[in-house]
Every structure is written in structure tokens, then in C-alpha cells.
XYZ file of C-alpha atoms in Angstrom:
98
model
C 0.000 0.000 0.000
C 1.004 3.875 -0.727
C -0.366 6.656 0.441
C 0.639 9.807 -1.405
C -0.144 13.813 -0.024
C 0.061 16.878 -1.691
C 0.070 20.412 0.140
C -0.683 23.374 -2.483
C 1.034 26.690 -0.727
C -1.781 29.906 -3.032
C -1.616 33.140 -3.778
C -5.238 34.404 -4.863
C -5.445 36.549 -7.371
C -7.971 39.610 -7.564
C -9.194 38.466 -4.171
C -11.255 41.339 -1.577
C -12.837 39.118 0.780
C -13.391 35.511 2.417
C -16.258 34.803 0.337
C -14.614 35.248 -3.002
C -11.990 33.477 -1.473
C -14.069 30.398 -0.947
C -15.436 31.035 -4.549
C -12.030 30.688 -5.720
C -10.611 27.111 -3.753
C -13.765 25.532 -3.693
C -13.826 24.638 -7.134
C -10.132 24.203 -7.171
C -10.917 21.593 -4.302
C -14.533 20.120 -6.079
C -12.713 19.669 -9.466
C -9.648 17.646 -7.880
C -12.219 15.268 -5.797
C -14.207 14.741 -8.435
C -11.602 14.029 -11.337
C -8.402 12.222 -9.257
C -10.778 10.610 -6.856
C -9.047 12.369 -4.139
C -9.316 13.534 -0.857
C -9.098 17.659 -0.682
C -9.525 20.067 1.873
C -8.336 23.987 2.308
C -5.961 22.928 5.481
C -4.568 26.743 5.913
C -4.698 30.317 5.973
C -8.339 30.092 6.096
C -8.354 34.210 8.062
C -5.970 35.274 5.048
C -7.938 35.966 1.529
C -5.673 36.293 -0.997
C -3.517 33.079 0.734
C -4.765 29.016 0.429
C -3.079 26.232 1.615
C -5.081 22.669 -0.452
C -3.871 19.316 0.926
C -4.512 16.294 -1.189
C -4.304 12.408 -0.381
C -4.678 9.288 -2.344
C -3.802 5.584 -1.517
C -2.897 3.088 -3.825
C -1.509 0.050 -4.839
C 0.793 0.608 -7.248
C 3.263 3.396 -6.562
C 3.840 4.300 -10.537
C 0.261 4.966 -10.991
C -0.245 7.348 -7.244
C 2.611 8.939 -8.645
C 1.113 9.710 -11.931
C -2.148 11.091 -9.732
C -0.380 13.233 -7.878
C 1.606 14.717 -11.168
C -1.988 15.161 -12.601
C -3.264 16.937 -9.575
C -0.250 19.459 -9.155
C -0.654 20.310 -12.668
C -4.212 20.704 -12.664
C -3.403 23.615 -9.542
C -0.854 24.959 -11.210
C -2.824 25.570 -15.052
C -5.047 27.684 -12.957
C -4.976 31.024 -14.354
C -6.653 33.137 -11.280
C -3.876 31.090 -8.722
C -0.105 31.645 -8.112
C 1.278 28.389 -7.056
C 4.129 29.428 -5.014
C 5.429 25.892 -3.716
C 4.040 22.796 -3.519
C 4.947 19.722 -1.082
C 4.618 16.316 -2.312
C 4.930 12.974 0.110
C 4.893 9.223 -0.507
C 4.737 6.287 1.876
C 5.146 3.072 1.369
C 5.321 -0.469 2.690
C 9.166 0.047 3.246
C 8.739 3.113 6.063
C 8.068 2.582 9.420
């Protein structure tokens, strides 16, 4: 077994407020769920609005095809034209750690 997590450090663009904030990373979030079969949360800066931290997980029994998810996912974030990914932090277990 694998399990894989991605954390998504955002800048917002044109962002004035919480609410467009949330109008912004929730379909960011929806649209990773719903094509990777992910799980996705904002897990940061949720009093800043022009900041968004996204975590992503996925588990998996093959390791070539998590890591081909994950790939998928971080370009997914970072073809988003109203975002500025400025890093991104990428994890893998597997059987072999402790």
C-alpha cells in the first residue's frame, strides 16, 4: 500500500474578501475530488484571503500509478490562471517506512 499527499502553498489573485476566497478554492478543491478521486480540503490560511493552503491524499496500490495522480493533480493547480502556485509539497509512503 502507498499513500501519497500533496500540500498546495496559493496566492489568490484579484481576491477582496473571504467569500470570493471560498469562490475561488472551492472549485479548485470540487474539481480535484471529483476528477483524481481524491481527498481535498483547504488545510490553511483560512483568516488570510488572498492566501490558500489545499492538501490532497490518495492511496494506492501501485506506486507508478499514485505517482502519476499526484503529477496530474499538481498540474491541474498549477494551469489555474486566477492562482499563483508558489510551492508545492509532495509525500509518498510506502510499505518500506516505518
Amino acid at each position: 500500500m502507498y499513500v501519497g499527499t500533496l500540500s498546495f502553498d496559493l496566492l489568490l489573485g484579484d481576491v477582496r474578501s473571504l467569500k470570493e476566497k471560498r469562490s475561488v478554492v472551492r472549485p479548485i478543491v470540487a474539481e480535484l475530488q471529483r476528477k483524481y478521486a481524491v481527498s481535498a480540503a483547504e488545510v490553511d490560511h483560512m483568516d488570510l484571503y488572498r492566501r490558500a493552503e489545499i492538501g490532497i491524499a490518495m492511496v494506492s496500490g501501485d506506486a507508478g500509478h499514485l505517482t502519476d495522480v499526484l503529477d496530474r493533480c499538481e498540474r491541474l493547480v498549477a494551469g489555474r490562471p486566477e492562482v499563483e502556485l508558489l510551492s508545492v509539497r509532495r509525500r509518498f509512503h510506502g510499505d518500506h517506512d516505518d
